[in-house]
Coordinates of C-alpha atoms and ligand atoms in Angstrom, one line a residue:
M1 CA -13.7 36.7 31.2
K2 CA -15.6 33.6 32.2
K3 CA -17.8 33.8 29.1
E4 CA -14.7 34.2 26.8
F5 CA -13.0 31.3 28.6
L6 CA -16.0 29.1 28.2
S7 CA -16.4 29.9 24.5
G8 CA -12.7 29.2 24.1
M9 CA -13.2 25.8 25.6
I10 CA -16.3 25.1 23.4
F11 CA -14.2 26.1 20.4
L12 CA -11.4 23.7 21.4
L13 CA -14.0 20.9 21.9
F14 CA -15.7 21.7 18.6
Y15 CA -12.7 22.2 16.4
C16 CA -9.8 20.0 17.0
P17 CA -8.0 21.2 13.9
M18 CA -4.9 19.0 13.7
L19 CA -6.3 15.6 14.9
S20 CA -4.3 12.8 13.3
Q21 CA -6.2 9.6 12.7
D22 CA -7.0 7.2 15.5
E23 CA -4.9 4.1 16.0
L24 CA -5.6 1.7 13.1
I25 CA -8.2 -1.1 13.7
I26 CA -6.9 -4.4 12.5
N27 CA -8.8 -7.0 10.4
V28 CA -11.8 -4.9 9.4
Y29 CA -12.3 -7.7 6.8
N30 CA -14.0 -9.8 9.5
R31 CA -15.8 -7.1 11.5
T32 CA -19.3 -5.7 11.5
A33 CA -19.2 -3.1 8.7
T34 CA -21.6 -0.9 6.8
S35 CA -20.3 0.0 3.4
L36 CA -20.4 3.6 2.2
N37 CA -19.4 2.6 -1.3
G38 CA -21.5 3.9 -4.2
S39 CA -22.4 7.2 -5.6
W40 CA -21.1 10.3 -3.8
K41 CA -21.5 14.0 -4.6
Y42 CA -18.3 15.9 -5.5
I43 CA -17.0 19.4 -6.1
I44 CA -13.8 20.2 -7.9
D45 CA -12.0 22.9 -5.9
P46 CA -8.6 23.8 -7.4
Y47 CA -8.4 27.1 -5.4
E48 CA -9.6 25.3 -2.2
N49 CA -12.3 27.9 -2.0
G50 CA -14.3 25.6 0.2
Y51 CA -11.5 25.3 2.7
Y52 CA -9.8 28.8 3.0
N53 CA -11.4 32.2 3.3
Y54 CA -10.1 35.1 1.2
R55 CA -7.3 35.7 3.7
Y56 CA -6.2 32.1 3.1
E57 CA -7.3 31.1 6.7
P58 CA -8.8 27.7 7.0
F59 CA -12.5 27.8 7.7
D60 CA -12.2 24.8 10.1
Q61 CA -9.9 26.8 12.4
Q62 CA -12.5 29.5 12.9
E63 CA -14.8 29.8 15.9
T64 CA -17.8 30.3 13.7
P65 CA -16.9 29.2 10.2
W66 CA -18.5 30.9 7.3
A67 CA -21.4 29.1 5.6
S68 CA -19.2 28.9 2.5
A69 CA -17.1 26.3 4.3
F70 CA -17.8 23.1 2.3
F71 CA -17.5 20.8 5.3
L72 CA -20.7 22.4 6.7
N73 CA -22.7 21.2 3.7
S74 CA -24.6 24.5 4.1
K75 CA -28.1 25.0 2.7
P76 CA -29.8 28.5 2.2
K77 CA -32.1 29.2 5.1
N78 CA -34.2 31.6 3.0
D79 CA -34.4 33.0 -0.5
S80 CA -31.9 35.7 0.2
D81 CA -29.2 33.6 1.7
L82 CA -25.8 33.6 -0.1
I83 CA -24.4 30.0 -0.4
E84 CA -22.2 29.5 -3.5
Y85 CA -22.1 25.7 -3.4
D86 CA -24.5 22.8 -3.1
F87 CA -23.4 19.2 -2.8
E88 CA -27.0 17.9 -3.4
T89 CA -27.2 19.4 -6.9
S90 CA -23.5 18.8 -7.8
D91 CA -22.4 15.9 -9.9
S92 CA -21.8 12.3 -8.7
I93 CA -18.8 10.1 -8.7
N94 CA -18.2 6.5 -7.6
V95 CA -16.4 5.4 -4.4
P96 CA -14.2 3.5 -4.5
G97 CA -12.3 4.7 -7.5
D98 CA -9.8 7.3 -8.5
W99 CA -11.3 10.5 -10.0
N100 CA -8.9 10.6 -13.0
S101 CA -10.4 7.5 -14.7
Q102 CA -14.0 8.4 -14.0
K103 CA -14.2 11.9 -15.5
P104 CA -12.3 12.9 -18.7
E105 CA -11.9 16.4 -17.3
L106 CA -10.1 14.9 -14.3
L107 CA -7.6 12.7 -16.1
Y108 CA -4.7 15.0 -15.3
Y109 CA -6.3 16.8 -12.3
E110 CA -4.0 17.4 -9.4
G111 CA -5.6 19.4 -6.6
T112 CA -8.5 19.3 -4.1
L113 CA -11.7 17.5 -4.7
W114 CA -14.5 17.4 -2.1
Y115 CA -16.7 14.3 -1.6
M116 CA -20.0 14.2 0.2
K117 CA -22.1 11.2 1.3
S118 CA -25.4 11.5 3.1
F119 CA -26.7 8.4 4.8
N120 CA -28.8 7.1 7.6
F121 CA -27.3 4.6 10.1
K122 CA -28.8 1.9 12.3
A123 CA -26.3 0.8 14.9
S124 CA -26.0 -2.9 15.8
D125 CA -27.5 -3.6 19.2
A126 CA -24.5 -5.3 20.8
L127 CA -21.8 -3.0 19.5
A128 CA -21.3 0.4 21.1
R129 CA -18.6 2.2 19.1
Q130 CA -18.4 3.3 15.5
F131 CA -15.5 4.3 13.3
V132 CA -15.3 5.5 9.7
Y133 CA -12.6 3.5 8.0
F134 CA -10.9 4.4 4.7
E135 CA -8.9 1.6 3.0
A136 CA -6.9 4.3 1.1
S137 CA -7.2 7.9 -0.1
N138 CA -4.6 9.6 -2.2
Y139 CA -3.0 11.8 -0.9
K140 CA -3.9 14.3 1.9
T141 CA -7.4 13.6 3.3
E142 CA -9.4 15.8 5.7
V143 CA -12.6 14.2 7.1
Y144 CA -15.7 15.8 8.6
L145 CA -18.9 14.2 9.8
N146 CA -22.0 16.3 10.4
G147 CA -19.9 19.5 10.3
K148 CA -17.3 18.3 12.8
K149 CA -13.7 17.8 11.8
L150 CA -12.6 14.2 12.6
G151 CA -9.0 14.6 11.4
V152 CA -6.3 14.5 8.7
H153 CA -4.5 11.6 7.1
I154 CA -1.4 11.8 4.9
G155 CA -0.4 9.1 2.5
G156 CA -2.1 7.5 -0.5
F157 CA -2.0 3.8 0.0
T158 CA -2.7 2.7 3.6
P159 CA -5.8 2.5 5.7
F160 CA -6.9 4.9 8.4
N161 CA -10.0 5.4 10.7
F162 CA -11.6 8.0 12.9
E163 CA -14.0 7.4 15.8
I164 CA -17.5 8.8 15.2
T165 CA -19.4 7.2 18.1
N166 CA -20.7 10.5 19.6
I167 CA -21.2 12.2 16.2
I168 CA -23.0 9.7 14.0
K169 CA -26.9 9.9 14.1
E170 CA -29.7 7.6 12.9
T171 CA -30.7 9.9 10.1
S172 CA -29.3 12.7 7.9
N173 CA -25.6 12.1 8.4
F174 CA -23.4 13.9 6.0
L175 CA -19.7 12.8 5.6
V176 CA -17.6 15.4 3.8
V177 CA -14.1 14.5 2.7
K178 CA -11.5 16.8 1.2
V179 CA -8.9 14.9 -0.8
D180 CA -5.8 16.7 -2.2
N181 CA -3.5 14.7 -4.5
K182 CA -1.0 17.5 -5.2
R183 CA 2.5 16.1 -5.3
L184 CA 4.8 17.7 -2.8
K185 CA 8.6 17.9 -2.6
E186 CA 8.5 16.8 1.0
G187 CA 5.9 14.1 0.3
I188 CA 6.2 10.3 0.3
P189 CA 6.4 9.8 -2.6
T190 CA 7.9 13.0 -3.8
L191 CA 7.3 15.2 -6.9
N192 CA 8.5 12.7 -9.5
T193 CA 7.4 9.2 -10.0
D194 CA 6.9 6.9 -12.9
W195 CA 3.3 6.2 -12.3
W196 CA 0.0 8.1 -12.6
N197 CA -1.0 10.3 -9.7
Y198 CA -4.5 8.8 -9.3
G199 CA -6.3 11.0 -6.7
G200 CA -9.3 10.4 -4.5
L201 CA -11.0 7.8 -2.4
T202 CA -9.4 5.0 -4.3
R203 CA -10.5 2.1 -2.1
D204 CA -13.6 1.1 0.1
V205 CA -15.0 3.4 2.7
K206 CA -17.0 1.8 5.5
I207 CA -18.4 2.2 9.0
I208 CA -16.9 -0.3 11.4
E209 CA -18.7 -1.2 14.7
T210 CA -16.9 -2.5 17.8
A211 CA -17.6 -3.2 21.4
S212 CA -16.9 -0.5 24.0
N213 CA -13.6 -2.2 24.8
F214 CA -12.6 -3.8 21.6
I215 CA -9.8 -5.9 20.1
K216 CA -7.8 -3.2 18.3
D217 CA -4.6 -5.0 17.3
Y218 CA -3.0 -8.4 17.4
S219 CA -0.1 -10.4 15.9
I220 CA -0.3 -14.1 15.7
Q221 CA 2.7 -15.6 13.9
L222 CA 5.0 -18.6 14.0
S223 CA 8.2 -17.8 15.9
P224 CA 11.0 -17.2 13.3
D225 CA 13.3 -19.4 15.4
D226 CA 11.0 -22.2 16.6
S227 CA 8.6 -23.7 14.1
N228 CA 6.7 -25.3 17.0
K229 CA 6.0 -22.0 18.7
I230 CA 3.2 -19.6 17.9
N231 CA 3.7 -16.2 19.5
G232 CA 2.3 -12.8 19.5
Y233 CA 0.1 -10.3 21.4
V234 CA -3.4 -8.9 21.6
T235 CA -4.1 -5.2 22.4
L236 CA -7.5 -3.9 23.5
N237 CA -8.8 -0.3 23.2
G238 CA -11.4 1.3 25.5
N239 CA -11.8 2.6 29.0
D240 CA -11.9 -0.7 30.8
I241 CA -9.2 -2.9 29.3
S242 CA -6.8 -3.8 32.1
N243 CA -6.8 -7.3 33.6
K244 CA -9.3 -8.4 31.0
K245 CA -9.8 -12.1 30.0
V246 CA -8.9 -12.8 26.3
Q247 CA -9.4 -16.2 24.8
L248 CA -7.3 -17.3 21.8
K249 CA -8.7 -20.2 19.9
I250 CA -7.4 -22.2 17.0
S251 CA -9.9 -25.1 16.9
E252 CA -8.1 -27.1 14.1
L253 CA -5.1 -27.2 16.4
G254 CA -7.0 -27.9 19.6
I255 CA -5.7 -24.7 21.0
E256 CA -7.8 -22.7 23.5
K257 CA -5.7 -20.3 25.6
E258 CA -6.9 -18.0 28.3
L259 CA -4.9 -14.7 28.6
I260 CA -5.2 -11.7 30.9
T261 CA -4.3 -8.2 29.8
N262 CA -2.0 -5.9 31.7
N263 CA -2.8 -2.4 32.9
E264 CA -2.5 -1.1 29.3
G265 CA -4.9 -3.7 27.9
H266 CA -2.1 -5.6 26.3
V267 CA -1.0 -9.3 26.6
S268 CA 1.7 -11.3 24.9
F269 CA 1.7 -15.1 24.6
E270 CA 3.6 -18.1 23.4
I271 CA 1.9 -21.4 22.4
I272 CA 3.9 -24.6 21.8
T273 CA 2.3 -27.0 19.3
N274 CA 3.6 -29.9 17.2
D275 CA 0.5 -30.2 15.0
I276 CA 0.8 -27.3 12.7
E277 CA 0.4 -27.9 9.0
Y278 CA 2.7 -25.2 7.7
W279 CA 1.5 -22.7 5.1
S280 CA 3.4 -23.4 1.9
L281 CA 3.3 -22.7 -1.9
E282 CA 2.0 -26.2 -2.6
N283 CA -0.4 -26.3 0.5
P284 CA -1.4 -22.7 1.6
V285 CA -3.1 -23.9 4.8
L286 CA -5.0 -21.1 6.6
Y287 CA -6.3 -21.6 10.2
N288 CA -9.3 -19.8 11.6
V289 CA -7.9 -18.0 14.6
T290 CA -10.6 -16.5 17.0
I291 CA -9.9 -13.9 19.7
T292 CA -12.7 -13.5 22.2
T293 CA -13.3 -11.1 25.1
N294 CA -16.4 -10.7 27.2
E295 CA -17.5 -8.0 24.8
E296 CA -16.6 -9.1 21.3
S297 CA -15.0 -11.8 19.1
V298 CA -12.9 -11.4 16.0
T299 CA -11.8 -14.3 13.6
D300 CA -8.9 -14.1 11.2
Q301 CA -7.6 -16.6 8.6
I302 CA -3.8 -17.1 9.4
G303 CA -1.2 -19.3 7.8
F304 CA 1.8 -20.4 9.9
R305 CA 5.2 -20.5 8.1
T306 CA 8.7 -19.3 8.7
I307 CA 10.7 -17.2 6.3
T308 CA 14.4 -16.9 7.0
T309 CA 17.8 -16.7 5.2
K310 CA 20.9 -18.8 5.5
G311 CA 23.9 -17.5 3.6
S312 CA 22.7 -16.8 0.1
Q313 CA 19.5 -18.9 0.4
I314 CA 15.9 -17.8 1.2
L315 CA 14.3 -20.5 3.4
L316 CA 10.5 -21.0 3.5
N317 CA 9.8 -23.4 6.4
D318 CA 13.6 -24.2 6.4
K319 CA 13.6 -25.3 2.7
P320 CA 15.3 -23.2 0.0
V321 CA 12.9 -21.4 -2.3
Y322 CA 13.6 -19.7 -5.6
L323 CA 11.4 -16.6 -6.1
K324 CA 9.9 -16.8 -9.6
G325 CA 8.4 -13.4 -9.7
I326 CA 6.9 -10.4 -11.5
S327 CA 6.4 -6.8 -10.5
I328 CA 2.9 -5.3 -10.5
H329 CA 1.5 -1.8 -10.3
E330 CA -2.0 -1.3 -8.7
E331 CA -4.0 -0.7 -11.9
S332 CA -7.2 -2.5 -12.7
P333 CA -6.9 -5.1 -15.6
L334 CA -10.7 -4.9 -16.0
R335 CA -11.2 -1.1 -16.4
D336 CA -9.1 2.1 -16.4
G337 CA -7.6 3.4 -13.2
R338 CA -6.5 2.2 -9.8
G339 CA -7.3 -1.4 -8.9
Y340 CA -9.3 -1.9 -5.7
S341 CA -11.6 -5.0 -6.0
E342 CA -11.3 -8.7 -5.4
E343 CA -11.9 -9.2 -9.2
D344 CA -9.0 -6.9 -10.0
A345 CA -6.7 -8.8 -7.6
E346 CA -8.0 -12.2 -8.9
Q347 CA -7.1 -11.3 -12.5
L348 CA -3.6 -9.9 -11.8
L349 CA -2.7 -12.9 -9.6
D350 CA -4.1 -15.4 -12.1
W351 CA -1.9 -13.8 -14.9
A352 CA 1.1 -14.1 -12.5
Q353 CA 0.4 -17.8 -11.9
E354 CA -0.2 -18.4 -15.6
L355 CA 3.3 -16.9 -16.1
G356 CA 4.6 -19.5 -13.6
C357 CA 5.2 -17.1 -10.7
N358 CA 5.3 -18.1 -7.0
Y359 CA 6.1 -14.6 -6.0
V360 CA 5.0 -11.0 -6.8
R361 CA 6.6 -7.6 -6.1
L362 CA 3.8 -5.1 -5.3
A363 CA 5.4 -1.9 -6.5
H364 CA 5.9 0.9 -5.4
Y365 CA 3.4 1.3 -2.6
P366 CA 1.0 -0.8 -0.5
H367 CA -1.7 -2.4 -2.7
N368 CA -5.3 -3.1 -1.6
E369 CA -5.8 -5.8 1.0
H370 CA -7.5 -8.1 -1.5
M371 CA -4.1 -8.8 -3.1
V372 CA -2.5 -10.1 0.1
R373 CA -5.5 -12.0 1.3
L374 CA -5.9 -13.7 -2.1
A375 CA -2.1 -14.4 -2.1
D376 CA -2.6 -16.1 1.3
Q377 CA -5.2 -18.3 -0.2
K378 CA -3.4 -19.1 -3.5
G379 CA 0.1 -19.7 -2.0
I380 CA 1.9 -16.8 -3.6
L381 CA 4.8 -15.0 -1.8
I382 CA 4.7 -11.2 -1.7
W383 CA 7.1 -8.2 -1.5
E384 CA 5.4 -5.1 -0.1
E385 CA 6.9 -1.7 -0.5
N386 CA 6.8 1.7 1.2
P387 CA 6.6 4.5 -1.4
V388 CA 10.1 6.0 -0.5
Y389 CA 10.8 6.3 -4.2
W390 CA 13.8 8.0 -5.9
T391 CA 14.9 11.3 -4.3
I392 CA 12.7 12.4 -1.4
S393 CA 13.5 15.0 1.2
W394 CA 15.9 13.0 3.3
D395 CA 16.7 15.8 5.7
N396 CA 13.0 16.7 6.5
K397 CA 11.9 15.3 9.8
D398 CA 8.2 15.4 8.8
T399 CA 9.0 13.5 5.7
Y400 CA 10.6 10.7 7.8
K401 CA 7.6 10.7 10.2
N402 CA 5.3 10.4 7.1
A403 CA 7.3 7.5 5.8
E404 CA 7.3 5.8 9.1
N405 CA 3.6 6.3 9.6
Q406 CA 2.8 4.8 6.2
L407 CA 5.0 1.8 6.9
S408 CA 3.4 1.4 10.3
E409 CA -0.1 1.3 8.8
L410 CA 1.0 -1.2 6.2
I411 CA 2.6 -3.5 8.8
T412 CA -0.4 -3.2 11.1
R413 CA -2.7 -4.2 8.3
D414 CA -0.7 -7.1 6.9
K415 CA 1.5 -8.5 9.7
N416 CA -0.6 -11.6 10.0
R417 CA -0.6 -12.4 6.3
S418 CA 1.6 -15.5 5.6
S419 CA 2.1 -14.5 1.9
V420 CA 3.9 -11.3 2.9
I421 CA 7.6 -12.2 3.3
I422 CA 9.5 -9.0 2.5
W423 CA 9.0 -5.4 3.7
S424 CA 10.8 -3.1 1.2
M425 CA 12.0 0.2 2.6
A426 CA 12.5 2.0 -0.7
N427 CA 13.1 2.0 -4.5
E428 CA 16.2 3.4 -6.3
T429 CA 17.3 5.9 -3.7
P430 CA 20.6 7.7 -3.9
N431 CA 23.6 6.5 -1.8
V432 CA 24.1 9.7 0.3
P433 CA 24.5 10.0 4.1
A434 CA 21.1 11.5 4.8
R435 CA 19.4 8.7 2.8
N436 CA 21.4 6.1 4.6
Q437 CA 20.4 7.4 8.0
F438 CA 16.7 7.7 6.9
L439 CA 16.5 4.1 5.6
S440 CA 18.5 2.7 8.5
K441 CA 16.1 4.2 10.9
L442 CA 13.1 3.0 8.8
A443 CA 14.5 -0.6 8.8
S444 CA 15.0 -0.6 12.6
F445 CA 11.4 0.7 12.9
A446 CA 10.1 -2.1 10.6
R447 CA 12.0 -4.7 12.7
S448 CA 10.6 -3.3 15.9
K449 CA 7.0 -3.6 14.5
D450 CA 7.6 -7.1 13.0
N451 CA 10.6 -9.3 13.5
T452 CA 9.2 -12.3 11.5
R453 CA 9.8 -11.0 8.0
L454 CA 12.7 -10.0 5.8
I455 CA 13.8 -6.4 5.1
S456 CA 14.9 -5.3 1.7
A457 CA 14.9 -2.4 -0.8
A458 CA 15.4 -2.0 -4.5
L459 CA 19.0 -0.7 -4.7
E460 CA 21.0 0.2 -7.8
Q461 CA 24.0 -1.5 -9.3
K462 CA 27.2 0.2 -10.4
N463 CA 30.6 -0.4 -12.2
Y464 CA 33.0 -2.4 -10.1
Q465 CA 36.2 -0.4 -9.5
G466 CA 35.3 1.8 -12.5
N467 CA 35.1 -1.1 -15.0
P468 CA 31.8 -0.8 -16.9
L469 CA 31.9 -4.5 -17.8
V470 CA 31.9 -5.7 -14.2
R471 CA 29.0 -4.7 -12.0
T472 CA 28.5 -4.8 -8.3
I473 CA 26.3 -3.5 -5.4
D474 CA 28.3 -0.8 -3.5
D475 CA 25.8 0.6 -1.0
P476 CA 26.0 0.8 2.8
F477 CA 22.3 -0.1 3.0
A478 CA 23.2 -3.4 1.5
D479 CA 24.7 -4.3 4.9
E480 CA 21.4 -3.6 6.7
V481 CA 19.0 -5.6 4.5
D482 CA 18.2 -9.3 4.9
V483 CA 17.8 -9.7 1.2
L484 CA 20.0 -7.8 -1.3
S485 CA 17.8 -6.6 -4.1
F486 CA 18.6 -4.3 -7.0
N487 CA 17.2 -3.0 -10.3
Q488 CA 19.2 -3.3 -13.5
Y489 CA 18.3 -2.3 -17.1
I490 CA 21.3 -3.5 -19.1
G491 CA 20.0 -3.7 -22.6
W492 CA 17.4 -1.0 -22.3
Y493 CA 18.8 2.1 -20.5
D494 CA 22.3 0.8 -20.6
G495 CA 23.4 -0.4 -24.1
L496 CA 21.4 -3.0 -26.1
P497 CA 20.4 -6.6 -25.2
E498 CA 23.6 -8.1 -26.5
K499 CA 25.5 -6.1 -23.8
C500 CA 24.1 -8.7 -21.3
E501 CA 26.6 -11.2 -22.8
T502 CA 29.6 -9.0 -22.0
I503 CA 28.8 -8.2 -18.3
T504 CA 30.1 -10.1 -15.3
W505 CA 28.9 -9.5 -11.7
I506 CA 30.8 -9.4 -8.4
I507 CA 28.4 -9.5 -5.3
K508 CA 30.4 -9.6 -2.1
Q509 CA 27.6 -9.7 0.4
D510 CA 26.9 -13.2 1.8
K511 CA 23.1 -12.7 1.4
P512 CA 20.3 -13.9 -0.9
V513 CA 20.1 -11.7 -4.0
L514 CA 16.9 -10.7 -5.8
I515 CA 16.9 -8.8 -9.0
S516 CA 13.9 -6.5 -8.3
E517 CA 13.6 -5.1 -11.9
F518 CA 14.7 -5.5 -15.4
G519 CA 12.7 -5.1 -18.6
A520 CA 12.1 -3.4 -22.0
G521 CA 9.3 -1.5 -23.6
A522 CA 7.3 -3.0 -26.5
K523 CA 4.1 -1.9 -28.1
H524 CA 1.8 -4.9 -28.4
G525 CA 1.3 -5.9 -32.0
L526 CA 4.4 -3.9 -33.3
H527 CA 6.7 -6.5 -35.0
G528 CA 10.0 -6.3 -36.7
D529 CA 13.7 -7.2 -36.4
K530 CA 14.8 -7.7 -32.8
G531 CA 17.2 -4.7 -33.3
V532 CA 14.2 -2.4 -33.6
R533 CA 13.3 -0.8 -30.3
W534 CA 9.6 -1.0 -29.2
T535 CA 9.0 -4.2 -31.2
E536 CA 7.8 -7.2 -29.4
E537 CA 10.9 -9.0 -30.8
F538 CA 13.2 -6.4 -29.1
Q539 CA 11.6 -7.0 -25.8
E540 CA 11.7 -10.8 -26.3
D541 CA 15.4 -10.7 -27.2
L542 CA 16.1 -8.6 -24.1
Y543 CA 14.4 -11.2 -21.9
I544 CA 16.3 -14.1 -23.5
K545 CA 19.7 -12.4 -23.0
T546 CA 18.9 -11.1 -19.5
L547 CA 17.7 -14.5 -18.3
N548 CA 20.9 -16.1 -19.5
M549 CA 22.9 -13.4 -17.7
I550 CA 20.9 -13.7 -14.5
D551 CA 21.1 -17.5 -14.5
G552 CA 24.8 -17.1 -14.2
I553 CA 24.9 -14.7 -11.3
E554 CA 25.8 -16.6 -8.1
K555 CA 23.6 -16.0 -5.1
V556 CA 20.6 -14.9 -7.2
Q557 CA 17.5 -16.5 -5.5
G558 CA 14.9 -15.0 -7.8
F559 CA 13.7 -11.9 -9.6
S560 CA 10.6 -9.8 -10.5
P561 CA 10.9 -8.4 -14.0
W562 CA 9.4 -5.0 -14.7
I563 CA 6.4 -5.5 -15.3
L564 CA 3.3 -7.6 -15.6
V565 CA 1.0 -5.1 -17.4
D566 CA 1.6 -1.8 -19.2
F567 CA 0.7 1.1 -16.9
R568 CA -0.2 4.8 -17.2
S569 CA 2.7 7.3 -16.6
P570 CA 2.9 11.0 -17.5
R571 CA 6.5 10.5 -18.2
R572 CA 5.9 8.3 -21.2
V573 CA 4.8 10.5 -24.1
L574 CA 6.2 9.0 -27.3
P575 CA 3.4 9.3 -29.8
K576 CA 1.8 6.1 -31.2
I577 CA 4.1 4.0 -29.0
Q578 CA 3.7 5.1 -25.4
D579 CA 0.9 7.8 -25.5
G580 CA 1.0 8.2 -21.7
W581 CA 1.7 4.5 -21.0
N582 CA 4.9 2.7 -19.8
R583 CA 5.1 -0.2 -22.2
K584 CA 7.4 -2.5 -20.3
G585 CA 4.4 -4.8 -19.5
L586 CA 4.5 -8.4 -20.6
I587 CA 0.8 -7.8 -21.2
S588 CA -0.7 -4.8 -22.9
D589 CA -3.1 -2.4 -21.2
D590 CA -6.0 -4.2 -23.0
G591 CA -4.9 -7.6 -21.7
K592 CA -3.0 -9.0 -24.7
K593 CA 0.2 -11.0 -24.0
K594 CA 3.4 -10.0 -25.8
K595 CA 6.1 -12.5 -27.0
A596 CA 8.3 -11.9 -24.0
F597 CA 5.5 -13.3 -21.7
F598 CA 6.2 -16.7 -23.2
V599 CA 10.0 -16.4 -22.9
L600 CA 9.6 -15.8 -19.1
Q601 CA 6.9 -18.5 -18.8
D602 CA 9.2 -21.0 -20.4
F603 CA 12.1 -20.1 -18.2
Y604 CA 10.0 -20.5 -15.0
E605 CA 8.7 -23.8 -16.3
K606 CA 12.2 -25.1 -16.7
K607 CA 13.6 -23.5 -13.5
K608 CA 14.2 -26.3 -11.2
H609 CA 13.6 -25.5 -7.5
P610 CA 16.9 -25.4 -5.6
Ligands
GCU701 C1 12.7 2.2 -12.6 C2 11.6 2.3 -11.6 C3 10.3 2.0 -12.1 C4 10.1 2.6 -13.5 C5 11.1 1.7 -14.4 C6 11.1 2.2 -15.8 O1 13.5 1.1 -12.2 O2 11.8 1.6 -10.4 O3 9.3 2.6 -11.2 O4 8.8 2.4 -14.0 O5 12.4 1.9 -13.9 O6 11.9 3.1 -16.1 O7 10.2 1.8 -16.6

């Protein structure tokens, strides 16, 4: 009995099958990190033969998993051993980077792919704990280090980390990662989207080192209702975190505040100061904010500004602002596939500023952290979005938890970024009771995590009292958002561009209005009469007529046309025009500007600030 009990306990210690990820570590940008980027080995595993035995039982739930379990990175012990895989002699793939754009045979691949990275590791003397940190991995990720399961993460666009302190060694570590990008009805997003399902370790992977009792989380923001007050909190993680001294220092403001954590290692604070130079579009001032304990110190670059609404105005530092925007998908402008680098972000934001934008909508999921950190530095406002897209499984409790977890990870990562002003809950979701409850709960959750930003969602417009020439927003969620946003495609999906001249709008909500999408497809270089769809002239005409219509809609405080650059989508299959690309970009997939780019640029040039 005793022996069985003991082996049972060893089993439990050894295999914690359904570990979720540890609580997310904030601001890894400025922490001691060892990159694991570079060449990894990989095995394509559509039947998940490296994960399940022939009875479809997961190897990592077994007391003594078979050698054929890929996470063991098995090697034959003698000439007669039967091992039917070998990472070392398998092909290599780069991390970060989606697999679709790296291997022609993987362009359309949806399924499991295994990664393996072997590495040595020299810990920093002063720091005692190590975590493996993934900036993103699409979609379901299971992580193993040296044959031990660390945990599972679900969601393709937000960071996660697992502690490896007692597992990592100085030499011969092997990190095995199973990534499965199959689309799921109960997923977030669900089965159908209008973007490419790029799979894999799409962003950086690194080892983060921290003190034994480290600074896990903090929020340091200007109070929304007092622009002379900085408030927030610091949370520690470790075994000795209660009644600990925490120093908050903002040298340029002459602030040095001593704080003491409570029994849970948490402390909130308020600091009154009249000397702040507010972060603004013209002057995006960032302060070095340093948090120090007796074990470690972390510095962040934080801008202080307020973003509020008053009637139908959006106020940045109490001054009305008009959001001259553009929507962006996370595709690299420099190579094929998902964007992930600072250079990718630089190019996309440079194009947006060349267009005359002061605002970008990062559709339809959280983009990489470079985008928001660069926007902080450049003075560009940002809409970030949770991938609750189209018709997800509103009644499924796990689906809600998944959506909430992804939103939580996004807010944890970006809640100190001054450029981020809007958290968007969803895009083009149906007005049905289950969705209304789902989004209402999600919005309350977002506000509980961060009460300093505005909540919105890309809603849909409809005929007013059945009249197709009068449009309105009739959606209960419109009563819950701070900013009323909606997509409209009059002239593309709904009639032709001249229809814009026949439509009037009735918007009853006393809120700022953003038009989160409009646009038309055009193949760069295809020219003809403006009545010919897919020509640049058609798209140009749609922009001219739509901008005239929008300029006449009361309460509109800005918009973000669809979209900056053509992007891959399996839905777009018209030969010689789309060929697997959505052509609504103002710039082609090979970086060439279309005529409509200059129409919008001219409009923004002439748009006087309110
Ligand atoms: C929708 C949707 C986008 C899509 C666009 C289009 O509004 O939000 O994700 O790409 O329309 O049809 O091109």
